[in-house]
Tab-separated table of C-alpha atoms in Angstrom:
chain	number	residue	atom	x	y	z
A	1	UNK	CA	205.643	184.092	43.777
A	2	UNK	CA	202.351	185.344	45.170
A	3	UNK	CA	201.498	184.258	48.682
A	4	UNK	CA	198.142	183.120	49.966
A	5	UNK	CA	196.136	186.226	50.686
A	6	UNK	CA	194.005	186.855	53.720
A	7	UNK	CA	190.689	186.695	51.958
A	8	UNK	CA	187.614	186.102	54.051
A	9	UNK	CA	186.014	184.117	51.232
A	10	UNK	CA	188.905	181.671	51.240
A	11	UNK	CA	187.613	179.777	48.219
A	12	UNK	CA	189.447	178.620	45.137
A	13	UNK	CA	188.481	181.750	43.246
A	14	UNK	CA	190.592	183.829	45.587
A	15	UNK	CA	193.595	181.674	44.627
A	16	UNK	CA	193.167	182.112	40.889
A	17	UNK	CA	196.154	184.434	40.757
A	18	UNK	CA	198.026	182.927	43.683
A	19	UNK	CA	200.427	180.876	41.600
A	20	UNK	CA	201.212	177.212	41.497
A	21	UNK	CA	203.020	177.077	44.857
A	22	UNK	CA	199.906	177.963	46.825
A	23	UNK	CA	197.767	175.508	44.870
A	24	UNK	CA	200.285	172.679	45.314
A	25	UNK	CA	200.554	173.358	49.051
A	26	UNK	CA	196.780	173.223	49.317
A	27	UNK	CA	196.626	170.062	47.172
A	28	UNK	CA	198.827	168.210	49.672
A	29	UNK	CA	197.294	169.688	52.819
A	30	UNK	CA	193.754	168.780	51.710
A	31	UNK	CA	194.927	165.299	50.705
A	32	UNK	CA	196.582	164.824	54.098
A	33	UNK	CA	193.354	165.985	55.761
A	34	UNK	CA	191.217	163.687	53.555
A	35	UNK	CA	189.211	166.823	52.741
A	36	UNK	CA	188.177	165.517	49.326
A	37	UNK	CA	185.746	168.339	48.692
A	38	UNK	CA	188.479	170.964	49.079
A	39	UNK	CA	190.905	168.738	47.164
A	40	UNK	CA	188.471	168.408	44.274
A	41	UNK	CA	187.900	172.184	44.192
A	42	UNK	CA	191.545	172.587	43.129
A	43	UNK	CA	191.055	170.423	40.024
A	44	UNK	CA	189.842	171.327	36.566
A	45	UNK	CA	186.788	169.234	35.566
A	46	UNK	CA	188.856	167.529	32.853
A	47	UNK	CA	192.029	167.078	34.913
A	48	UNK	CA	194.334	164.316	33.651
A	49	UNK	CA	196.561	162.313	36.003
A	50	UNK	CA	199.341	160.078	34.665
A	51	UNK	CA	201.908	157.692	36.103
A	52	UNK	CA	204.487	157.126	33.320
A	53	UNK	CA	206.081	154.208	35.190
A	54	UNK	CA	202.897	152.096	35.046
A	55	UNK	CA	201.410	153.863	32.021
A	56	UNK	CA	198.237	154.523	34.020
A	57	UNK	CA	195.974	157.495	33.345
A	58	UNK	CA	192.939	158.840	35.234
A	59	UNK	CA	190.658	161.322	33.488
A	60	UNK	CA	188.319	163.814	35.106
A	61	UNK	CA	187.843	165.347	38.529
A	62	UNK	CA	185.403	162.767	39.862
A	63	UNK	CA	187.545	159.745	38.989
A	64	UNK	CA	190.687	161.457	40.220
A	65	UNK	CA	189.191	162.399	43.583
A	66	UNK	CA	188.015	158.787	43.986
A	67	UNK	CA	191.464	157.497	42.984
A	68	UNK	CA	192.958	159.450	45.886
A	69	UNK	CA	190.134	158.924	48.363
A	70	UNK	CA	190.239	155.149	47.778
A	71	UNK	CA	194.016	154.922	48.018
A	72	UNK	CA	194.546	152.241	50.642
A	73	UNK	CA	196.389	152.528	53.913
A	74	UNK	CA	196.754	155.102	56.655
A	75	UNK	CA	199.317	157.166	54.767
A	76	UNK	CA	200.811	160.486	55.798
A	77	UNK	CA	202.377	162.860	53.290
A	78	UNK	CA	205.188	165.330	53.989
A	79	UNK	CA	206.178	167.981	51.463
A	80	UNK	CA	209.961	167.983	51.106
A	81	UNK	CA	210.277	170.618	48.389
A	82	UNK	CA	208.142	172.639	45.983
A	83	UNK	CA	209.565	174.413	42.954
A	84	UNK	CA	206.965	176.552	41.220
A	85	UNK	CA	206.407	179.056	38.496
A	86	UNK	CA	203.111	180.861	37.979
A	87	UNK	CA	201.271	178.008	36.246
A	88	UNK	CA	203.595	175.031	36.657
A	89	UNK	CA	205.195	173.398	39.628
A	90	UNK	CA	206.865	170.296	40.985
A	91	UNK	CA	206.557	168.744	44.435
A	92	UNK	CA	208.862	166.260	46.114
A	93	UNK	CA	206.960	164.455	48.843
A	94	UNK	CA	207.466	161.590	51.283
A	95	UNK	CA	204.627	159.114	51.846
A	96	UNK	CA	204.763	157.131	55.030
A	97	UNK	CA	202.489	154.148	55.656
A	98	UNK	CA	202.721	150.740	57.304
A	99	UNK	CA	205.187	149.538	54.656
A	100	UNK	CA	207.673	152.369	55.104
A	101	UNK	CA	208.361	155.651	53.338
A	102	UNK	CA	208.172	156.245	49.591
A	103	UNK	CA	209.177	159.258	47.536
A	104	UNK	CA	206.661	160.920	45.203
A	105	UNK	CA	207.602	163.440	42.521
A	106	UNK	CA	204.662	165.280	40.959
A	107	UNK	CA	204.597	167.690	38.021
A	108	UNK	CA	201.599	170.050	38.006
A	109	UNK	CA	200.185	172.223	35.230
A	110	UNK	CA	197.516	174.826	36.017
A	111	UNK	CA	195.109	176.617	33.719
A	112	UNK	CA	194.676	180.365	33.600
A	113	UNK	CA	191.879	179.985	36.170
A	114	UNK	CA	194.340	178.482	38.656
A	115	UNK	CA	192.809	175.004	38.518
A	116	UNK	CA	195.028	171.939	38.133
A	117	UNK	CA	194.794	170.561	34.583
A	118	UNK	CA	197.516	167.929	34.700
A	119	UNK	CA	199.421	165.938	37.304
A	120	UNK	CA	202.246	163.574	36.302
A	121	UNK	CA	203.508	161.419	39.160
A	122	UNK	CA	206.736	159.461	39.555
A	123	UNK	CA	207.515	156.961	42.312
A	124	UNK	CA	211.254	156.194	42.233
A	125	UNK	CA	212.243	153.019	44.092
A	126	UNK	CA	215.599	152.167	45.680
A	127	UNK	CA	218.033	150.222	43.496
A	128	UNK	CA	221.586	148.927	43.686
A	129	UNK	CA	224.222	151.274	42.228
A	130	UNK	CA	226.061	150.032	39.139
A	131	UNK	CA	229.676	148.980	39.567
A	132	UNK	CA	232.556	151.074	38.275
A	133	UNK	CA	232.092	154.419	39.970
A	134	UNK	CA	233.138	153.594	43.515
A	135	UNK	CA	236.229	155.809	43.119
A	136	UNK	CA	234.003	158.901	42.809
A	137	UNK	CA	231.109	158.040	45.092
A	138	UNK	CA	230.378	157.693	48.805
A	139	UNK	CA	227.310	155.905	50.206
A	140	UNK	CA	225.049	157.519	52.748
B	1	UNK	CA	212.437	184.488	34.457
B	2	UNK	CA	215.421	186.257	32.944
B	3	UNK	CA	216.533	185.054	29.537
B	4	UNK	CA	220.077	184.483	28.361
B	5	UNK	CA	221.448	187.860	27.409
B	6	UNK	CA	223.446	188.661	24.326
B	7	UNK	CA	226.723	189.227	26.051
B	8	UNK	CA	229.849	189.077	23.979
B	9	UNK	CA	231.765	187.583	26.895
B	10	UNK	CA	229.372	184.696	27.053
B	11	UNK	CA	230.937	183.235	30.174
B	12	UNK	CA	229.355	181.983	33.344
B	13	UNK	CA	229.722	185.360	34.997
B	14	UNK	CA	227.223	186.817	32.552
B	15	UNK	CA	224.672	184.232	33.726
B	16	UNK	CA	225.011	185.021	37.401
B	17	UNK	CA	221.661	186.760	37.438
B	18	UNK	CA	220.090	184.727	34.645
B	19	UNK	CA	218.091	182.388	36.871
B	20	UNK	CA	218.020	178.652	37.272
B	21	UNK	CA	216.297	177.928	33.946
B	22	UNK	CA	219.206	179.233	31.889
B	23	UNK	CA	221.748	177.385	34.017
B	24	UNK	CA	219.834	174.093	33.804
B	25	UNK	CA	219.460	174.427	30.033
B	26	UNK	CA	223.203	174.993	29.756
B	27	UNK	CA	223.925	172.093	32.122
B	28	UNK	CA	222.128	169.683	29.807
B	29	UNK	CA	223.390	171.156	26.535
B	30	UNK	CA	227.008	171.027	27.691
B	31	UNK	CA	226.520	167.473	28.980
B	32	UNK	CA	225.011	166.424	25.645
B	33	UNK	CA	227.984	168.047	23.859
B	34	UNK	CA	230.489	166.381	26.235
B	35	UNK	CA	231.860	169.890	26.783
B	36	UNK	CA	233.087	169.074	30.281
B	37	UNK	CA	234.935	172.344	30.676
B	38	UNK	CA	231.762	174.379	30.104
B	39	UNK	CA	229.786	171.887	32.204
B	40	UNK	CA	232.224	172.258	35.100
B	41	UNK	CA	232.054	176.050	34.879
B	42	UNK	CA	228.395	175.846	35.936
B	43	UNK	CA	229.257	174.070	39.190
B	44	UNK	CA	230.263	175.461	42.564
B	45	UNK	CA	233.647	174.067	43.703
B	46	UNK	CA	231.931	172.214	46.556
B	47	UNK	CA	228.910	170.998	44.564
B	48	UNK	CA	227.163	167.966	46.048
B	49	UNK	CA	225.386	165.399	43.880
B	50	UNK	CA	223.052	162.789	45.393
B	51	UNK	CA	221.007	159.841	44.171
B	52	UNK	CA	218.579	159.021	46.999
B	53	UNK	CA	217.577	155.712	45.374
B	54	UNK	CA	221.106	154.273	45.676
B	55	UNK	CA	222.193	156.532	48.537
B	56	UNK	CA	225.208	157.609	46.485
B	57	UNK	CA	226.850	161.005	46.908
B	58	UNK	CA	229.575	162.747	44.895
B	59	UNK	CA	231.348	165.748	46.429
B	60	UNK	CA	233.167	168.497	44.586
B	61	UNK	CA	233.380	169.822	41.067
B	62	UNK	CA	236.265	167.664	39.912
B	63	UNK	CA	234.736	164.363	41.032
B	64	UNK	CA	231.335	165.327	39.696
B	65	UNK	CA	232.656	166.291	36.266
B	66	UNK	CA	234.482	162.937	36.146
B	67	UNK	CA	231.349	161.106	37.265
B	68	UNK	CA	229.540	162.502	34.246
B	69	UNK	CA	232.424	162.325	31.776
B	70	UNK	CA	233.040	158.666	32.669
B	71	UNK	CA	229.377	157.699	32.483
B	72	UNK	CA	229.384	154.766	30.079
B	73	UNK	CA	227.534	154.432	26.802
B	74	UNK	CA	226.715	156.665	23.865
B	75	UNK	CA	223.794	158.347	25.606
B	76	UNK	CA	221.705	161.219	24.321
B	77	UNK	CA	219.712	163.460	26.629
B	78	UNK	CA	216.480	165.285	25.761
B	79	UNK	CA	214.985	167.896	28.082
B	80	UNK	CA	211.264	167.211	28.461
B	81	UNK	CA	210.435	169.936	30.967
B	82	UNK	CA	212.124	172.511	33.190
B	83	UNK	CA	210.354	174.217	36.086
B	84	UNK	CA	212.488	176.937	37.626
B	85	UNK	CA	212.542	179.717	40.138
B	86	UNK	CA	215.432	182.129	40.503
B	87	UNK	CA	217.775	179.832	42.440
B	88	UNK	CA	216.054	176.448	42.275
B	89	UNK	CA	214.812	174.315	39.443
B	90	UNK	CA	213.789	170.855	38.345
B	91	UNK	CA	214.417	169.126	35.030
B	92	UNK	CA	212.626	166.118	33.560
B	93	UNK	CA	214.863	164.504	30.971
B	94	UNK	CA	214.938	161.413	28.771
B	95	UNK	CA	218.189	159.483	28.392
B	96	UNK	CA	218.462	157.254	25.367
B	97	UNK	CA	221.262	154.711	24.969
B	98	UNK	CA	221.689	151.203	23.597
B	99	UNK	CA	219.505	149.776	26.355
B	100	UNK	CA	216.510	152.033	25.708
B	101	UNK	CA	215.205	155.265	27.199
B	102	UNK	CA	215.241	156.164	30.880
B	103	UNK	CA	213.657	159.107	32.706
B	104	UNK	CA	215.805	161.389	34.864
B	105	UNK	CA	214.382	163.887	37.355
B	106	UNK	CA	216.902	166.372	38.750
B	107	UNK	CA	216.482	168.969	41.493
B	108	UNK	CA	218.977	171.847	41.302
B	109	UNK	CA	219.925	174.461	43.902
B	110	UNK	CA	222.058	177.466	42.891
B	111	UNK	CA	224.040	179.846	45.012
B	112	UNK	CA	223.760	183.615	44.843
B	113	UNK	CA	226.616	183.571	42.312
B	114	UNK	CA	224.498	181.446	39.952
B	115	UNK	CA	226.662	178.329	40.354
B	116	UNK	CA	225.070	174.942	40.994
B	117	UNK	CA	225.535	173.915	44.628
B	118	UNK	CA	223.358	170.813	44.729
B	119	UNK	CA	221.885	168.283	42.300
B	120	UNK	CA	219.566	165.522	43.514
B	121	UNK	CA	218.763	162.948	40.834
B	122	UNK	CA	215.963	160.384	40.624
B	123	UNK	CA	215.694	157.576	38.070
B	124	UNK	CA	212.164	156.118	38.239
B	125	UNK	CA	211.817	152.680	36.652
B	126	UNK	CA	208.688	151.075	35.156
B	127	UNK	CA	206.652	148.863	37.501
B	128	UNK	CA	203.406	146.935	37.466
B	129	UNK	CA	200.361	148.830	38.746
B	130	UNK	CA	198.777	147.518	41.945
B	131	UNK	CA	195.421	145.763	41.655
B	132	UNK	CA	192.187	147.373	42.786
B	133	UNK	CA	192.021	150.615	40.830
B	134	UNK	CA	191.166	149.332	37.365
B	135	UNK	CA	187.712	150.945	37.604
B	136	UNK	CA	189.313	154.407	37.642
B	137	UNK	CA	192.356	153.932	35.415
B	138	UNK	CA	193.140	153.442	31.736
B	139	UNK	CA	196.508	152.174	30.486
B	140	UNK	CA	198.462	153.961	27.766
């Protein structure tokens, strides 16, 4: 996996061959910083964002930046894990706000220019374990 | 990413340097085939399985093979996507049984010997979208 290079220009073009890990790290750091200009510079103009659990879809860079910028609450995001290939990656993040901490799982696809073309987000919620497997399982 | 090699022995040892993608593909194909011997051969003896949503944990190869072998229902699993590095990977799968189709998201960590040391599973459920973002979102 390529690392971020020390490039005095520091713009998205210098990340075009940096691989998905670098882009995903920057995606979350710019979101945390509410730096929506830098966040938007990571996105392809026709980026598509989907949440399969709600069957919601957002199309295009402008709408997707607004979707994030308008997201309510004073949330903080922590990256727990990134697994990345050259053009695809997954992040496991924790979102903390007034209501507590939620887990976000995001699948990214990048184009050959290094811009994010697709994000698919999952938000798994706690649930009660089914009965019948207590003999194999501990709770933590 | 290394591919599965044509190795007449065909055992787990031949996959030790094959990378997480090959191991994850085999994990799901052996589970689908209910080939619990081959499934178990992919696991480290002290493998740890966790479901953060229920805070359940299963420790050890024997218990974890049983956990899967005893899982009720005539389920079928389809791999939707795998993102993998050399020793870590993520799978997005669809489980179909009598009750419908569920999404499973699994984070794998392998040891240097290519055996699975950790699996963390998420099972995101459908939910209703929050109000206030209809101007940016379409439903599908």
